[in-house]
Amino acid sequence: MENADRNLKLKSFLEGLYYTYARRELIYPDPLYFLRNYENIHDVEIAALIASSLAYGRVAMIMRNVEFVLSKLGTEPAKFLLQNHNHKIIPENFKHRFTDSCDVNNLLANITQAMKNYGSIENLLRENLFRSGDNLLEALNLFSDFLNQNRKANSFPLITAPRDGSACKRLFLFLKWLVRHDDVDPGGWEIISPAKLLVPVDTHMHNISLKLGFTRRKTADLKAAIEITQTFAQICPEDPAKYDFVLTRFGIRDGLEAEDLAELLDIRQGEIDFS
């Protein structure tokens, strides 16, 4: 299959999925669901950071715990945090797999400090981009450092850093939600272009990408995320993360199995040109 023909076929297939499944009513159960409860962008970015940070583990547990944490911040999280002087917002009995109340309270304290220092979480990233010479991955290292400051030694990081080599799925998910704007992603940030986004890659997305030949990497790490993003950028350079949501519905929603994707798209591992 010639490269142009293959990309045309792939784009047609993915666009079909996008127009079928990129709909607001199909968001639930996804932690992105909670962002639609807010209109003020400062509230949306706080909800996005909390929801993405806890987006690991079983879906039911993620939804339950994100809802619980956000409920403690009321209907205006930004205003609540700026006016709150209690550093123990989340009760001690809170537990989300490797994350406990101390971890979440520390994140909330750092979010509050970001708003006090920079005015918003977006402005924190803007400052980090300036300091890094507009290098997004290096800016995200600085972003992670700020939001993880005072974290307990050896505790599970809620905000991962690209320098660690992991896929940074939750961090890239956070960015995608705030940078892209369609019926699924609420958007609201203008600090970076959708063209600069990296695809959020977890085990599920990695398995789909292996099945469809979007990557040859056997590990769901940062290099795999970059490779998968480069594959999508060949067909949608202005928005390579566009198809993340619709592809990951397969294997999550009833009636949409990951195995069906390989049959729907007659492309197998090894057919994608990574040169």
Short mmCIF file of C-alpha atoms in Angstrom, two decimals:
data_model
loop_
_atom_site.label_atom_id
_atom_site.label_comp_id
_atom_site.label_asym_id
_atom_site.label_seq_id
_atom_site.Cartn_x
_atom_site.Cartn_y
_atom_site.Cartn_z
CA MET A 1 0.00 0.00 0.00
CA GLU A 2 1.46 3.34 -1.01
CA ASN A 3 2.01 5.81 1.83
CA ALA A 4 -0.48 8.39 0.50
CA ASP A 5 -3.17 5.76 -0.13
CA ARG A 6 -2.63 4.24 3.30
CA ASN A 7 -2.87 7.60 5.06
CA LEU A 8 -6.01 8.47 3.08
CA LYS A 9 -7.62 5.19 4.09
CA LEU A 10 -6.57 5.64 7.71
CA LYS A 11 -7.85 9.23 7.83
CA SER A 12 -11.19 8.22 6.30
CA PHE A 13 -11.55 5.43 8.85
CA LEU A 14 -10.64 7.60 11.85
CA GLU A 15 -12.83 10.48 10.70
CA GLY A 16 -15.72 8.04 10.49
CA LEU A 17 -15.09 6.97 14.07
CA TYR A 18 -14.76 10.60 15.16
CA TYR A 19 -18.09 11.71 13.71
CA THR A 20 -19.79 8.61 15.14
CA TYR A 21 -18.40 8.55 18.67
CA ALA A 22 -17.05 12.03 19.54
CA ARG A 23 -20.30 13.01 21.20
CA ARG A 24 -20.95 14.46 24.63
CA GLU A 25 -23.50 11.81 25.52
CA LEU A 26 -20.79 9.14 25.15
CA ILE A 27 -18.37 10.74 27.62
CA TYR A 28 -19.66 8.96 30.71
CA PRO A 29 -18.02 7.03 32.37
CA ASP A 30 -14.91 9.12 31.83
CA PRO A 31 -13.50 11.59 34.39
CA LEU A 32 -13.73 14.23 31.65
CA TYR A 33 -17.44 14.15 32.46
CA PHE A 34 -16.93 16.32 35.55
CA LEU A 35 -15.40 19.24 33.65
CA ARG A 36 -18.78 20.03 32.12
CA ASN A 37 -20.05 21.05 35.57
CA TYR A 38 -18.09 24.32 35.42
CA GLU A 39 -18.15 27.40 33.18
CA ASN A 40 -15.32 29.53 34.60
CA ILE A 41 -12.04 28.45 32.99
CA HIS A 42 -10.18 28.63 36.30
CA ASP A 43 -12.66 26.15 37.77
CA VAL A 44 -12.44 23.95 34.68
CA GLU A 45 -8.63 23.76 34.81
CA ILE A 46 -8.69 22.82 38.51
CA ALA A 47 -11.29 20.13 37.88
CA ALA A 48 -9.24 18.89 34.92
CA LEU A 49 -6.06 18.65 36.96
CA ILE A 50 -7.78 16.73 39.75
CA ALA A 51 -9.72 14.43 37.41
CA SER A 52 -6.71 13.62 35.24
CA SER A 53 -4.42 13.10 38.24
CA LEU A 54 -6.77 10.44 39.65
CA ALA A 55 -7.41 8.84 36.25
CA TYR A 56 -5.72 5.55 37.04
CA GLY A 57 -7.25 2.32 38.32
CA ARG A 58 -10.77 0.97 37.87
CA VAL A 59 -13.20 3.30 36.14
CA ALA A 60 -15.85 3.07 38.88
CA MET A 61 -13.27 3.97 41.53
CA ILE A 62 -11.94 6.87 39.44
CA MET A 63 -15.41 8.34 38.96
CA ARG A 64 -16.32 7.93 42.63
CA ASN A 65 -13.12 9.49 43.98
CA VAL A 66 -12.94 12.38 41.50
CA GLU A 67 -16.53 13.26 42.36
CA PHE A 68 -15.70 13.09 46.07
CA VAL A 69 -12.67 15.38 45.84
CA LEU A 70 -14.47 17.91 43.65
CA SER A 71 -17.47 17.90 45.99
CA LYS A 72 -15.19 19.20 48.75
CA LEU A 73 -14.34 22.24 46.61
CA GLY A 74 -17.93 23.33 45.99
CA THR A 75 -19.32 24.86 42.81
CA GLU A 76 -16.45 27.37 42.46
CA PRO A 77 -13.19 25.48 43.14
CA ALA A 78 -10.88 28.43 42.35
CA LYS A 79 -12.69 30.79 44.71
CA PHE A 80 -12.90 28.11 47.39
CA LEU A 81 -9.16 27.35 47.31
CA LEU A 82 -8.14 31.01 47.35
CA GLN A 83 -10.37 31.72 50.35
CA ASN A 84 -9.69 28.48 52.21
CA HIS A 85 -7.11 28.39 55.02
CA ASN A 86 -7.59 24.73 55.93
CA HIS A 87 -4.81 22.55 54.50
CA LYS A 88 -6.76 19.36 55.23
CA ILE A 89 -9.63 19.67 52.77
CA ILE A 90 -9.69 15.95 52.01
CA PRO A 91 -10.31 13.75 55.08
CA GLU A 92 -7.65 11.31 56.30
CA ASN A 93 -9.62 8.20 55.36
CA PHE A 94 -9.50 9.05 51.63
CA LYS A 95 -7.69 6.45 49.52
CA HIS A 96 -7.29 6.06 45.77
CA ARG A 97 -4.98 3.13 45.07
CA PHE A 98 -1.49 4.61 45.70
CA THR A 99 -2.87 8.06 46.53
CA ASP A 100 -4.01 9.18 49.97
CA SER A 101 -5.46 12.35 51.47
CA CYS A 102 -2.00 13.85 52.09
CA ASP A 103 -1.16 13.54 48.40
CA VAL A 104 -4.39 15.21 47.27
CA ASN A 105 -4.20 17.94 49.92
CA ASN A 106 -0.63 18.69 48.83
CA LEU A 107 -1.75 18.96 45.21
CA LEU A 108 -4.57 21.31 46.21
CA ALA A 109 -2.10 23.45 48.19
CA ASN A 110 0.19 23.67 45.15
CA ILE A 111 -2.73 24.54 42.86
CA THR A 112 -3.63 27.33 45.28
CA GLN A 113 -0.03 28.57 45.27
CA ALA A 114 0.00 28.52 41.45
CA MET A 115 -3.12 30.70 41.38
CA LYS A 116 -1.66 33.11 43.93
CA ASN A 117 1.70 33.35 42.15
CA TYR A 118 0.58 33.32 38.51
CA GLY A 119 -3.19 33.93 38.48
CA SER A 120 -4.06 30.55 36.98
CA ILE A 121 -2.73 27.09 36.16
CA GLU A 122 -2.50 28.14 32.51
CA ASN A 123 -0.26 31.04 33.49
CA LEU A 124 1.96 28.62 35.42
CA LEU A 125 2.49 26.65 32.21
CA ARG A 126 2.99 29.92 30.28
CA GLU A 127 5.82 30.85 32.66
CA ASN A 128 7.31 27.37 32.33
CA LEU A 129 7.21 27.61 28.53
CA PHE A 130 9.02 30.95 28.71
CA ARG A 131 11.69 29.53 31.02
CA SER A 132 12.17 26.47 28.80
CA GLY A 133 12.47 28.38 25.54
CA ASP A 134 9.06 27.12 24.36
CA ASN A 135 10.12 23.47 24.72
CA LEU A 136 6.87 21.79 25.77
CA LEU A 137 8.36 18.66 27.36
CA GLU A 138 10.88 20.69 29.36
CA ALA A 139 8.09 23.12 30.36
CA LEU A 140 6.06 20.16 31.59
CA ASN A 141 9.00 19.01 33.70
CA LEU A 142 8.94 22.42 35.42
CA PHE A 143 5.15 22.31 35.62
CA SER A 144 5.35 18.91 37.32
CA ASP A 145 8.06 20.10 39.72
CA PHE A 146 5.89 22.99 40.90
CA LEU A 147 2.74 20.92 41.41
CA ASN A 148 4.65 18.09 43.13
CA GLN A 149 6.61 20.30 45.52
CA ASN A 150 6.49 19.18 49.17
CA ARG A 151 5.36 15.72 48.04
CA LYS A 152 6.12 12.91 50.48
CA ALA A 153 9.34 11.05 49.72
CA ASN A 154 8.79 7.97 47.53
CA SER A 155 5.07 8.70 47.17
CA PHE A 156 3.20 8.13 43.89
CA PRO A 157 3.43 11.35 41.81
CA LEU A 158 0.05 12.76 40.85
CA ILE A 159 1.70 14.91 38.17
CA THR A 160 4.21 12.89 36.16
CA ALA A 161 7.25 14.45 34.47
CA PRO A 162 8.40 13.64 30.93
CA ARG A 163 12.01 13.42 32.16
CA ASP A 164 11.07 10.15 33.90
CA GLY A 165 10.40 8.49 30.53
CA SER A 166 6.85 7.37 31.32
CA ALA A 167 4.01 7.91 28.88
CA CYS A 168 2.68 10.75 31.10
CA LYS A 169 -0.82 9.67 30.13
CA ARG A 170 -2.58 11.68 32.84
CA LEU A 171 -0.59 14.85 32.15
CA PHE A 172 -1.20 14.66 28.39
CA LEU A 173 -4.87 13.89 29.08
CA PHE A 174 -5.09 17.06 31.17
CA LEU A 175 -3.59 19.11 28.34
CA LYS A 176 -5.83 17.55 25.71
CA TRP A 177 -8.97 18.38 27.67
CA LEU A 178 -7.99 22.05 28.04
CA VAL A 179 -6.38 22.70 24.66
CA ARG A 180 -8.77 20.90 22.29
CA HIS A 181 -12.34 22.10 21.85
CA ASP A 182 -15.15 19.99 20.42
CA ASP A 183 -18.24 18.18 21.70
CA VAL A 184 -16.01 16.09 23.99
CA ASP A 185 -13.06 18.23 25.07
CA PRO A 186 -14.14 21.56 26.61
CA GLY A 187 -10.96 23.51 25.76
CA GLY A 188 -10.49 27.06 27.04
CA TRP A 189 -6.68 27.31 26.98
CA GLU A 190 -4.84 29.24 24.28
CA ILE A 191 -1.29 28.80 25.59
CA ILE A 192 -0.45 26.00 23.14
CA SER A 193 -1.84 24.76 19.85
CA PRO A 194 -3.60 21.37 19.48
CA ALA A 195 -0.83 20.57 16.96
CA LYS A 196 1.65 20.36 19.85
CA LEU A 197 -0.36 17.88 21.92
CA LEU A 198 0.88 14.36 22.54
CA VAL A 199 -1.57 11.47 22.56
CA PRO A 200 -2.36 10.21 26.09
CA VAL A 201 -1.15 6.59 26.12
CA ASP A 202 -2.04 4.01 28.76
CA THR A 203 -2.07 0.22 28.48
CA HIS A 204 -5.44 0.31 26.71
CA MET A 205 -4.42 2.88 24.08
CA HIS A 206 -1.06 1.16 23.67
CA ASN A 207 -2.71 -2.19 22.96
CA ILE A 208 -5.02 -0.58 20.39
CA SER A 209 -2.04 1.16 18.78
CA LEU A 210 -0.11 -2.11 18.57
CA LYS A 211 -3.10 -3.88 17.00
CA LEU A 212 -3.49 -1.19 14.37
CA GLY A 213 0.22 -0.67 13.77
CA PHE A 214 0.44 2.87 15.12
CA THR A 215 3.57 1.96 17.10
CA ARG A 216 6.22 -0.73 17.27
CA ARG A 217 7.17 0.05 20.84
CA LYS A 218 6.43 -2.87 23.15
CA THR A 219 6.27 -0.66 26.22
CA ALA A 220 3.74 2.09 26.88
CA ASP A 221 6.38 4.74 27.58
CA LEU A 222 7.10 8.29 26.43
CA LYS A 223 8.78 7.06 23.25
CA ALA A 224 5.63 5.09 22.40
CA ALA A 225 3.46 8.18 23.03
CA ILE A 226 5.68 10.22 20.72
CA GLU A 227 5.63 7.50 18.04
CA ILE A 228 1.83 7.16 18.19
CA THR A 229 1.47 10.94 18.03
CA GLN A 230 3.76 11.09 14.99
CA THR A 231 1.60 8.47 13.27
CA PHE A 232 -1.55 10.53 13.84
CA ALA A 233 0.30 13.70 12.82
CA GLN A 234 0.84 12.18 9.38
CA ILE A 235 -2.91 12.33 8.78
CA CYS A 236 -3.99 15.19 11.07
CA PRO A 237 -0.97 17.42 11.74
CA GLU A 238 -3.09 20.24 13.13
CA ASP A 239 -4.68 18.01 15.81
CA PRO A 240 -2.92 14.63 16.31
CA ALA A 241 -4.76 13.87 19.59
CA LYS A 242 -8.14 14.23 17.89
CA TYR A 243 -8.84 10.51 17.68
CA ASP A 244 -7.79 9.52 21.21
CA PHE A 245 -11.29 9.63 22.70
CA VAL A 246 -13.05 7.69 19.96
CA LEU A 247 -10.42 4.94 19.77
CA THR A 248 -10.43 4.38 23.52
CA ARG A 249 -14.20 3.88 23.56
CA PHE A 250 -13.45 0.46 22.07
CA GLY A 251 -12.91 -1.91 24.95
CA ILE A 252 -14.66 0.43 27.41
CA ARG A 253 -18.22 0.83 26.17
CA ASP A 254 -20.59 -2.12 25.72
CA GLY A 255 -20.72 -3.31 22.14
CA LEU A 256 -17.40 -1.73 21.20
CA GLU A 257 -14.60 -4.28 21.44
CA ALA A 258 -10.95 -3.46 20.76
CA GLU A 259 -10.68 -6.51 18.52
CA ASP A 260 -13.34 -5.02 16.23
CA LEU A 261 -11.03 -2.16 15.28
CA ALA A 262 -8.55 -4.38 13.46
CA GLU A 263 -11.39 -5.90 11.46
CA LEU A 264 -12.98 -2.53 10.67
CA LEU A 265 -9.64 -1.20 9.46
CA ASP A 266 -7.74 -3.62 7.25
CA ILE A 267 -4.36 -2.38 8.45
CA ARG A 268 -2.06 -4.65 10.39
CA GLN A 269 1.05 -4.18 12.44
CA GLY A 270 4.03 -3.36 10.23
CA GLU A 271 2.13 -1.45 7.54
CA ILE A 272 2.76 1.98 9.03
CA ASP A 273 5.91 3.73 7.81
CA PHE A 274 7.68 5.33 10.78
CA SER A 275 10.48 6.87 8.77
#
